[in-house]
Coordinates of C-alpha atoms and ligand atoms in Angstrom, one line a residue:
M2 CA -59.6 98.4 36.8
N3 CA -60.4 96.7 33.5
A4 CA -63.1 94.1 34.2
M5 CA -61.3 91.2 32.6
A6 CA -58.2 91.9 34.6
G7 CA -60.4 92.1 37.7
E8 CA -61.9 88.7 36.8
Q9 CA -58.5 87.2 36.3
Q10 CA -57.3 88.6 39.6
F11 CA -60.3 87.0 41.3
L12 CA -59.7 83.7 39.7
A13 CA -56.0 83.9 40.7
H14 CA -57.1 84.6 44.2
V15 CA -59.5 81.6 44.3
V16 CA -56.9 79.3 42.8
G17 CA -54.2 80.7 45.2
S18 CA -56.4 80.1 48.2
A19 CA -56.5 76.4 47.2
A20 CA -52.8 76.1 47.2
G21 CA -53.1 76.8 50.9
P22 CA -50.4 77.9 53.3
A23 CA -46.8 77.0 53.0
A24 CA -45.9 73.3 53.9
A25 CA -44.3 74.1 57.2
N26 CA -47.2 76.3 58.3
D27 CA -49.6 73.6 57.1
Q28 CA -47.9 71.0 59.2
A29 CA -48.0 73.2 62.3
R30 CA -51.7 73.9 61.6
R31 CA -52.4 70.2 61.2
A32 CA -50.6 69.4 64.4
H33 CA -52.5 72.1 66.2
L34 CA -55.8 70.9 64.9
H35 CA -54.9 67.3 65.8
S36 CA -54.2 68.3 69.4
Q37 CA -57.5 70.2 69.6
L38 CA -59.4 67.2 68.3
L39 CA -57.6 65.1 70.9
Q40 CA -58.7 67.5 73.7
L41 CA -62.3 67.4 72.5
Q42 CA -62.2 63.6 72.4
A43 CA -60.7 63.5 75.9
W44 CA -63.5 65.7 77.1
Q45 CA -66.0 63.2 75.7
T46 CA -64.3 60.3 77.4
T47 CA -64.3 62.1 80.8
L48 CA -67.9 63.0 80.4
Q49 CA -68.7 59.4 79.6
Q50 CA -67.0 58.3 82.8
V51 CA -68.9 60.8 84.8
L52 CA -72.2 59.7 83.4
S53 CA -71.6 56.0 83.9
S54 CA -70.3 56.4 87.4
A55 CA -73.2 56.6 89.8
F56 CA -76.6 55.3 90.9
S57 CA -76.2 51.6 91.4
P58 CA -79.2 50.3 93.4
E59 CA -78.8 51.0 97.1
P60 CA -79.3 47.9 99.4
G61 CA -81.0 49.9 102.1
I62 CA -83.8 51.2 99.8
Q63 CA -86.6 49.3 98.2
P64 CA -86.7 49.6 94.4
S65 CA -90.3 50.9 94.8
H66 CA -89.1 53.9 96.9
P67 CA -89.7 57.2 95.0
L68 CA -86.1 58.1 95.5
A69 CA -84.8 54.8 94.2
Q70 CA -87.1 55.3 91.2
Q71 CA -85.8 58.9 90.7
A72 CA -82.2 57.6 90.9
Q73 CA -83.1 54.9 88.4
A74 CA -84.7 57.4 86.1
L75 CA -81.5 59.5 86.3
H76 CA -79.4 56.5 85.5
Q77 CA -81.6 55.8 82.5
Q78 CA -81.4 59.5 81.4
C79 CA -77.6 59.3 81.4
Q80 CA -77.8 56.2 79.1
D81 CA -80.5 57.8 76.9
L82 CA -78.6 61.0 76.5
Q83 CA -75.4 59.2 75.4
A84 CA -77.4 57.2 72.8
R85 CA -79.1 60.5 71.6
W86 CA -75.7 62.2 71.3
A87 CA -74.3 59.4 69.2
Q88 CA -77.3 59.6 66.9
Q89 CA -77.0 63.4 66.6
W90 CA -73.3 63.0 65.7
S91 CA -74.1 60.5 63.0
A92 CA -76.8 62.8 61.6
L93 CA -74.0 65.3 61.0
Q94 CA -72.1 62.7 59.0
P95 CA -73.3 63.9 55.5
A96 CA -72.2 67.4 56.3
R97 CA -68.9 66.2 57.7
S98 CA -68.2 64.0 54.7
L99 CA -69.1 66.8 52.3
A100 CA -66.6 69.0 54.1
Q101 CA -64.1 66.1 53.8
D102 CA -64.7 65.7 50.1
F103 CA -63.8 69.3 49.6
E104 CA -61.1 69.4 52.3
Q105 CA -58.7 71.8 50.5
R106 CA -61.4 74.2 49.3
E107 CA -63.5 76.9 50.9
I108 CA -67.2 76.1 50.8
L109 CA -69.6 79.0 50.4
L110 CA -73.3 78.4 51.0
V111 CA -75.5 80.2 48.5
F112 CA -78.6 80.9 50.5
G113 CA -81.9 82.7 50.0
K114 CA -85.5 82.5 49.2
F115 CA -86.7 80.5 46.2
N116 CA -86.3 82.5 42.9
A117 CA -83.7 84.7 44.5
G118 CA -81.4 83.7 41.6
K119 CA -79.1 81.4 43.5
S120 CA -78.7 78.8 40.7
S121 CA -78.4 81.4 38.1
L122 CA -75.6 83.1 39.9
C123 CA -73.8 79.8 40.4
N124 CA -74.1 78.9 36.8
F125 CA -72.9 82.3 35.7
L126 CA -69.8 82.0 37.9
A127 CA -69.2 78.6 36.4
E128 CA -69.4 80.1 32.9
R129 CA -66.9 82.7 33.8
F130 CA -64.5 80.2 35.3
A131 CA -64.8 78.0 32.3
A132 CA -64.3 81.0 30.0
Q133 CA -61.0 81.6 31.8
G134 CA -59.9 78.0 31.3
Q135 CA -60.5 77.0 34.9
P136 CA -61.9 73.6 35.7
V137 CA -65.6 73.5 36.7
R138 CA -67.4 70.5 38.1
F139 CA -71.1 70.3 39.0
F140 CA -72.4 67.9 41.6
H141 CA -75.4 67.0 43.6
L142 CA -75.9 65.0 46.8
A143 CA -77.7 61.7 46.7
D144 CA -78.0 59.8 49.9
G145 CA -75.4 62.0 51.4
A146 CA -72.8 61.1 48.7
V147 CA -71.4 63.5 46.1
V148 CA -72.5 62.7 42.6
E149 CA -70.7 64.6 39.9
S150 CA -72.4 65.7 36.6
D151 CA -71.6 67.8 33.6
E152 CA -75.0 69.5 33.6
P153 CA -75.2 73.1 34.9
L154 CA -77.7 73.7 37.7
R155 CA -81.3 74.1 36.8
E156 CA -82.7 77.6 36.9
G157 CA -86.4 78.5 36.7
A158 CA -89.2 80.9 37.4
T159 CA -90.9 78.4 39.7
E160 CA -89.3 76.8 42.7
T161 CA -86.6 74.8 41.0
T162 CA -83.9 73.4 43.2
A163 CA -85.1 70.6 45.4
R164 CA -81.8 69.0 46.3
L165 CA -78.5 70.2 47.6
Q166 CA -76.3 70.8 44.6
G167 CA -73.2 72.7 43.9
L168 CA -70.2 73.3 41.9
C169 CA -66.4 73.4 42.2
L170 CA -64.9 76.4 40.7
G171 CA -61.2 76.2 39.8
T172 CA -59.3 74.4 42.5
G173 CA -60.2 76.5 45.5
L174 CA -63.9 77.2 45.8
V175 CA -67.1 75.3 46.2
L176 CA -70.5 76.9 46.0
L177 CA -73.3 75.0 47.7
D178 CA -76.6 75.8 46.0
T179 CA -79.4 75.2 48.4
P180 CA -83.1 74.7 47.9
G181 CA -85.0 78.0 48.5
L182 CA -85.6 79.1 52.0
H183 CA -89.1 79.1 53.4
S184 CA -89.7 76.8 50.4
V185 CA -93.0 75.1 50.0
T186 CA -91.5 71.7 50.9
P187 CA -90.3 71.6 54.5
E188 CA -87.9 68.8 53.6
N189 CA -85.9 71.3 51.4
A190 CA -85.5 73.7 54.3
A191 CA -84.5 70.8 56.5
L192 CA -81.9 69.6 54.0
T193 CA -80.4 73.0 53.8
Q194 CA -80.1 73.2 57.5
R195 CA -78.3 69.9 57.7
F196 CA -75.6 71.0 55.3
T197 CA -75.1 74.5 56.5
E198 CA -72.6 73.0 59.0
S199 CA -70.1 72.3 56.2
A200 CA -70.0 75.8 54.9
D201 CA -67.1 78.2 55.6
G202 CA -68.9 81.4 54.5
L203 CA -72.4 82.5 53.5
L204 CA -73.7 84.3 50.4
W205 CA -77.1 85.6 51.2
L206 CA -79.0 86.3 48.1
S207 CA -82.2 88.4 47.8
S208 CA -83.9 89.8 44.8
S209 CA -83.7 93.6 44.2
T210 CA -87.5 93.5 44.0
S211 CA -87.6 93.0 47.7
P212 CA -84.0 93.0 48.9
G213 CA -82.8 92.1 52.4
Q214 CA -85.8 90.4 54.0
V215 CA -83.8 90.0 57.2
Q216 CA -86.1 87.5 58.8
E217 CA -84.4 85.0 56.5
L218 CA -81.2 85.5 58.6
D219 CA -82.9 83.6 61.4
E220 CA -82.2 80.4 59.5
L221 CA -78.5 81.4 59.4
A222 CA -78.2 82.5 63.0
R223 CA -76.5 79.3 64.1
E224 CA -73.8 79.7 61.4
L225 CA -73.4 83.4 62.0
R226 CA -72.7 82.7 65.7
R227 CA -69.9 80.5 64.5
N228 CA -68.3 83.6 63.0
K229 CA -68.7 82.6 59.4
P230 CA -68.6 85.7 57.1
L231 CA -71.8 86.8 55.6
L232 CA -72.0 88.6 52.2
P233 CA -75.4 89.9 51.2
V234 CA -75.9 89.9 47.4
I235 CA -78.8 91.8 45.9
T236 CA -79.7 89.9 42.7
R237 CA -81.8 90.6 39.7
S238 CA -80.7 94.2 40.0
D239 CA -82.2 95.2 36.6
L240 CA -85.4 96.4 35.2
I241 CA -87.3 96.3 31.9
E242 CA -87.6 99.6 30.0
E243 CA -89.3 100.4 26.8
D244 CA -87.0 101.5 23.9
E245 CA -87.6 102.6 20.4
V246 CA -85.7 100.3 18.1
D247 CA -86.1 100.9 14.3
G248 CA -89.2 102.8 15.0
E249 CA -90.7 100.1 17.1
I250 CA -91.2 100.1 20.8
Q251 CA -89.4 97.2 22.4
K252 CA -88.9 96.0 25.9
C253 CA -85.2 96.0 27.0
L254 CA -83.6 94.8 30.2
R255 CA -81.4 97.5 31.9
N256 CA -79.1 97.6 34.9
K257 CA -80.6 99.5 37.8
T258 CA -78.9 102.8 38.2
E259 CA -75.7 103.2 40.3
A260 CA -77.7 105.4 42.6
N261 CA -80.5 102.9 43.0
R262 CA -78.1 100.1 43.7
A263 CA -76.2 102.2 46.3
L264 CA -79.4 103.0 48.0
Q265 CA -80.5 99.4 48.1
E266 CA -77.1 98.2 49.3
A267 CA -77.1 100.8 52.1
D268 CA -80.6 99.8 53.1
V269 CA -79.8 96.0 53.2
Q270 CA -76.6 96.8 55.1
A271 CA -78.5 98.8 57.8
R272 CA -81.3 96.2 58.1
A273 CA -78.8 93.3 58.3
Q274 CA -76.9 95.2 61.0
G275 CA -80.1 95.7 63.0
K276 CA -81.0 92.0 62.6
L277 CA -77.6 90.8 63.7
R278 CA -77.7 93.1 66.7
Q279 CA -81.1 91.6 67.6
L280 CA -79.7 88.1 67.2
G281 CA -76.8 89.1 69.4
I282 CA -74.3 88.3 66.6
D283 CA -71.0 90.1 66.2
L284 CA -71.4 92.7 63.4
S285 CA -67.9 91.9 62.1
V286 CA -69.3 88.9 60.3
L287 CA -71.2 91.2 57.9
R288 CA -69.6 92.3 54.6
S289 CA -70.9 95.2 52.5
P290 CA -73.8 94.1 50.3
V291 CA -73.2 93.9 46.5
S292 CA -75.8 94.4 43.9
V293 CA -75.7 92.4 40.6
S294 CA -77.6 91.4 37.6
V295 CA -76.7 88.1 36.1
H296 CA -79.0 88.6 33.2
M297 CA -77.3 91.8 32.3
A298 CA -73.9 90.4 32.7
R299 CA -74.9 87.6 30.4
S300 CA -76.6 89.8 27.9
Q301 CA -73.4 90.6 25.9
P302 CA -69.9 89.3 26.0
G303 CA -67.1 91.6 27.1
P304 CA -65.7 93.4 30.1
Y305 CA -68.2 96.2 30.3
P306 CA -71.4 94.3 30.8
L307 CA -69.5 92.4 33.5
A308 CA -68.5 95.5 35.3
N309 CA -71.7 97.4 34.8
A310 CA -73.8 94.5 36.1
G311 CA -71.8 94.6 39.4
L312 CA -70.0 91.3 38.9
L313 CA -66.5 92.9 39.3
R314 CA -67.5 94.2 42.7
L315 CA -68.9 90.8 43.6
Y316 CA -65.6 89.2 42.7
T317 CA -63.8 91.6 45.0
A318 CA -66.3 91.0 47.8
I319 CA -66.1 87.2 47.5
A320 CA -62.3 87.3 47.4
K321 CA -62.4 89.2 50.7
V322 CA -64.8 86.7 52.2
L323 CA -62.4 83.9 51.4
A324 CA -59.8 84.9 54.0
P325 CA -62.0 84.4 57.1
A326 CA -63.7 81.5 55.3
Q327 CA -60.3 79.8 54.9
A328 CA -59.4 80.4 58.6
Y329 CA -62.7 78.7 59.5
Q330 CA -62.1 75.9 57.0
Q331 CA -58.8 75.0 58.5
R332 CA -60.2 74.4 61.9
K333 CA -63.5 73.0 60.7
P334 CA -63.1 69.4 61.9
A335 CA -62.6 70.7 65.4
E336 CA -65.3 73.3 65.0
V337 CA -67.8 70.7 63.9
L338 CA -67.1 68.5 66.9
L339 CA -67.1 71.5 69.2
H340 CA -70.5 72.6 67.9
H341 CA -71.9 69.1 68.5
L342 CA -70.5 69.1 72.0
E343 CA -71.7 72.6 72.8
E344 CA -75.1 72.5 71.1
N345 CA -76.2 68.9 71.6
V346 CA -74.2 67.6 74.5
Q347 CA -73.6 70.6 76.8
C348 CA -77.0 72.0 76.1
A349 CA -78.8 68.8 77.1
I350 CA -76.6 68.6 80.3
D351 CA -77.6 72.2 81.2
T352 CA -81.3 71.9 80.3
E353 CA -82.1 68.3 81.2
L354 CA -79.5 66.5 83.3
L355 CA -78.5 69.2 85.8
P356 CA -82.1 70.1 86.6
Q357 CA -82.8 66.4 87.1
L358 CA -79.8 66.1 89.4
Q359 CA -80.9 69.2 91.3
R360 CA -84.4 67.7 91.8
L361 CA -82.9 64.5 93.1
Q362 CA -80.7 66.4 95.5
V363 CA -83.7 68.5 96.8
A364 CA -85.7 65.3 97.2
L365 CA -82.9 63.7 99.2
D366 CA -82.6 66.7 101.5
Q367 CA -86.4 66.7 102.0
E368 CA -86.4 63.0 102.7
Q369 CA -83.7 63.4 105.4
E370 CA -85.9 66.1 107.0
R371 CA -89.0 64.0 106.8
L372 CA -87.1 61.1 108.4
Q373 CA -86.2 63.3 111.4
H374 CA -89.8 64.5 111.7
S375 CA -91.2 61.0 111.4
K376 CA -89.2 59.8 114.3
A377 CA -91.1 62.1 116.7
A378 CA -94.4 61.4 114.9
M379 CA -93.9 57.6 115.2
L380 CA -93.0 57.9 118.8
R381 CA -96.1 59.9 119.6
A382 CA -98.4 57.6 117.7
A383 CA -96.8 54.4 119.2
W384 CA -97.1 55.9 122.6
R385 CA -100.8 56.7 122.1
Q386 CA -101.4 53.1 120.9
T387 CA -99.5 51.2 123.7
I388 CA -100.0 53.1 126.9
P389 CA -103.8 52.7 127.2
A390 CA -103.3 48.9 127.0
L391 CA -100.9 48.8 130.0
P392 CA -103.5 49.0 132.9
G393 CA -105.4 46.0 131.5
L394 CA -102.2 43.9 131.1
L395 CA -101.1 44.9 134.6
D396 CA -104.5 43.7 136.0
L397 CA -104.2 40.4 134.1
Y398 CA -100.6 39.6 134.9
A399 CA -99.7 41.5 138.0
D400 CA -98.7 38.3 139.8
R401 CA -96.9 36.8 136.8
L402 CA -94.3 39.4 136.0
H403 CA -92.4 37.4 133.3
V404 CA -95.6 37.0 131.4
L405 CA -96.5 40.7 131.8
S406 CA -93.0 41.6 130.6
A407 CA -93.3 39.3 127.5
E408 CA -96.8 40.6 126.7
V409 CA -95.8 44.3 126.9
A410 CA -92.6 43.6 124.9
A411 CA -94.8 41.9 122.2
L412 CA -97.2 44.9 122.3
V413 CA -94.3 47.3 121.8
R414 CA -92.7 45.2 119.0
G415 CA -96.0 45.1 117.2
E416 CA -96.5 48.8 117.5
I417 CA -93.0 49.5 116.3
R418 CA -93.5 47.3 113.3
E419 CA -96.8 49.1 112.5
Q420 CA -95.1 52.5 112.7
L421 CA -92.2 51.4 110.6
R422 CA -94.5 50.0 108.0
S423 CA -96.6 53.2 107.7
H424 CA -93.7 55.7 108.0
L425 CA -90.6 54.0 106.6
G426 CA -92.2 51.6 104.1
G427 CA -89.8 52.1 101.2
Y428 CA -86.7 51.1 103.2
A429 CA -85.2 47.7 103.7
L430 CA -85.1 47.6 107.5
P431 CA -83.6 44.6 109.4
A432 CA -86.3 42.5 111.1
L433 CA -87.0 43.2 114.8
Q434 CA -86.2 39.7 116.1
A435 CA -83.1 41.2 117.7
E436 CA -85.2 43.2 120.1
P437 CA -85.5 41.7 123.7
A438 CA -88.4 39.3 124.0
T439 CA -89.2 40.7 127.5
L440 CA -88.8 43.9 129.4
G441 CA -86.6 44.2 132.5
L442 CA -89.1 44.7 135.4
P443 CA -88.6 45.1 139.2
P444 CA -90.1 42.6 141.6
A445 CA -93.8 42.8 142.2
T446 CA -93.2 43.8 145.8
V447 CA -92.7 47.4 144.7
G448 CA -96.4 47.9 144.4
P449 CA -98.7 48.6 141.4
D450 CA -98.1 52.3 141.0
A451 CA -94.3 51.9 140.9
L452 CA -94.7 48.9 138.6
Y453 CA -96.9 50.9 136.2
A454 CA -94.3 53.8 136.2
T455 CA -91.5 51.3 135.5
L456 CA -93.5 49.7 132.7
Q457 CA -94.2 53.2 131.1
N458 CA -90.5 54.0 131.2
A459 CA -89.5 50.7 129.8
V460 CA -92.0 51.1 126.9
R461 CA -90.8 54.7 126.2
E462 CA -87.2 53.6 126.2
Q463 CA -87.9 50.6 123.9
L464 CA -89.8 52.8 121.5
E465 CA -87.2 55.6 121.5
V466 CA -84.3 53.2 120.9
A467 CA -86.0 51.1 118.2
L468 CA -87.5 54.1 116.3
A469 CA -84.2 56.1 116.5
A470 CA -82.3 53.1 115.2
A471 CA -84.7 52.6 112.4
V472 CA -84.5 56.3 111.3
D473 CA -80.7 56.2 111.5
T474 CA -80.7 53.1 109.3
C475 CA -82.9 54.8 106.7
S476 CA -80.9 58.0 106.9
H477 CA -77.7 56.0 106.3
A478 CA -79.3 54.2 103.4
L479 CA -79.7 57.6 101.7
E480 CA -76.1 58.6 102.1
P481 CA -74.6 56.5 99.2
M482 CA -76.9 58.5 96.9
V483 CA -76.2 61.9 98.3
L484 CA -72.5 61.8 97.5
P485 CA -72.7 60.7 93.9
V486 CA -75.4 63.3 93.2
A487 CA -73.2 66.1 94.5
Q488 CA -70.1 64.7 92.8
M489 CA -71.9 64.3 89.5
Q490 CA -73.1 67.9 89.7
A491 CA -69.5 69.1 90.4
H492 CA -68.0 67.0 87.6
L493 CA -70.6 68.2 85.1
R494 CA -69.9 71.9 86.1
Q495 CA -66.2 71.2 85.6
C496 CA -66.8 69.6 82.2
S497 CA -68.8 72.7 81.2
Q498 CA -65.9 75.0 82.1
D499 CA -63.4 72.7 80.4
L500 CA -65.4 72.7 77.2
H501 CA -65.6 76.5 77.3
S502 CA -61.8 76.7 77.7
V503 CA -61.2 74.4 74.8
G504 CA -63.6 76.3 72.6
T505 CA -62.0 79.7 73.5
A506 CA -58.5 78.3 72.7
L507 CA -59.8 76.8 69.4
R508 CA -61.2 80.2 68.2
A509 CA -58.3 82.3 69.5
Ligands
GTP205 N1 -84.4 89.8 35.7 C1 -83.5 88.8 36.2 N2 -84.0 87.6 36.5 C2 -83.1 86.7 37.0 C3 -81.7 87.0 37.2 N3 -81.1 85.9 37.7 C4 -82.1 85.0 37.8 N4 -83.2 85.4 37.3 C5 -84.5 84.7 37.2 O1 -85.0 84.3 38.4 C6 -85.7 83.1 38.4 C7 -85.1 82.2 39.5 O2 -83.8 81.9 39.2 P1 -83.0 80.7 39.9 O3 -81.6 80.9 39.7 O4 -83.6 79.4 39.5 O5 -83.4 81.0 41.4 P2 -83.1 80.1 42.7 O6 -82.8 81.0 43.8 O7 -82.1 79.1 42.4 O8 -84.5 79.4 42.9 P3 -84.9 78.0 43.6 O9 -83.9 77.0 43.1 O10 -86.3 77.8 43.2 O11 -84.8 78.3 45.1 C8 -85.4 82.5 37.0 O12 -86.5 82.8 36.2 C9 -84.2 83.3 36.5 O13 -84.2 83.5 35.1 C10 -81.3 88.4 36.9 O14 -80.2 88.8 37.1 N5 -82.2 89.2 36.4
MG206 MG1 -82.1 77.0 42.4

């Protein structure tokens, strides 16, 4: 195909993609998008209810009890997570509003190491669009807002682009020119990362001097997992040769040979495939690499330099990328919210909240077990403390049974208090005044041995009843925590399944 005709076809394609689908289709698409957004918002509301449901302080447990503190920490964690998610969502605001500013256009991220030739390629495409009478607008971002300018992007041999900038080509395409990857200023890399969210497709540029450094794709992994198409572009595909001009040796720039370009393209293709496999990304996102020289295309006017420098093939490749990019662009508002919910919200639920809930559940189970063991331990200890005192009390009060009974009852009460204090300290137990002030004893006429045996039985019975009642009270005090913990876990699992279903439906 004639190169100029090819260029015009490309421009027509870009302009055509901006016109978008027919009105009826568009309305249906908007309605669909609206309903998906509503589903995602409903999901957020449900989650909010789940997180604010549980863990009011339990009356049977002291605030100092480790379980009460653990529950309180969980409650706090639910609040903190919600605040963090709100913050993360507003951090995406610049990328969201950038996408909104260019709502009817496909945004391609131009991405690659510094000096890869990103700004040069953007400027070159701008020149071609302008040459064909298409509108071209340059812009950069300042404080998250789009600022338009007439100036082309700066190009340079040193690291040049420090801000996110771009250009609108015709009415359908936006190129986002990013600061160089792995660039010396970490803020640049961070800036790029923040805006990648708004892109619908990715142009990955690398210079033909070292093409396809696939570790660079690590930075794009998140976007690639979102099924955005990836077009590798090998730039600066030219070399300097020495030529004799008018009897003098001169240095001339030449296109790399077809064979050399084909070799490099195949190599980048193979390595990109390997990298995507390693990252667990569907290979269908990858388009065939294209090798170009902007300098050669610029060197002379006319169709042949354009074709020979690889630009015609680049046009075709970009035109092909625009179809999946447009599909993504049309569902982008829902995608952006979904990513936030999957990557910020659900991820924190899985890695932070559910493990914390699990720990609380285990702690509650262990405490129930400890309570049962402590009943026997308290009984043994109290028995060992009270029984040796009985013979002395019997000697003292054998002829005054009501005093004996009151003394033993007081001894037992004191010992119960002591055991409760040391074993069940974190619980709010009712005071022991309700316990009988005396023990029921037979008349003294039964003789000292029988009286002692009766006393022992009465003490055992008192201890057993009081300690069992105390343990039961504690055990019941835990129950209002057990249920919400289990319920919250179940609700969160349900939320996770629901989000997965909404995501699957969105991408179908
Ligand atoms: N030989 C040759 N050099 C090129 C070509 N395209 C760009 N360059 C040069 O490569 C250098 C970097 O170009 P830029 O377009 O500024 O590269 P960039 O990727 O935007 O760089 P940063 O903004 O620093 O990340 C400049 O000196 C360009 O002149 C090309 O096709 N051939
Ligand atoms: Mg640049």
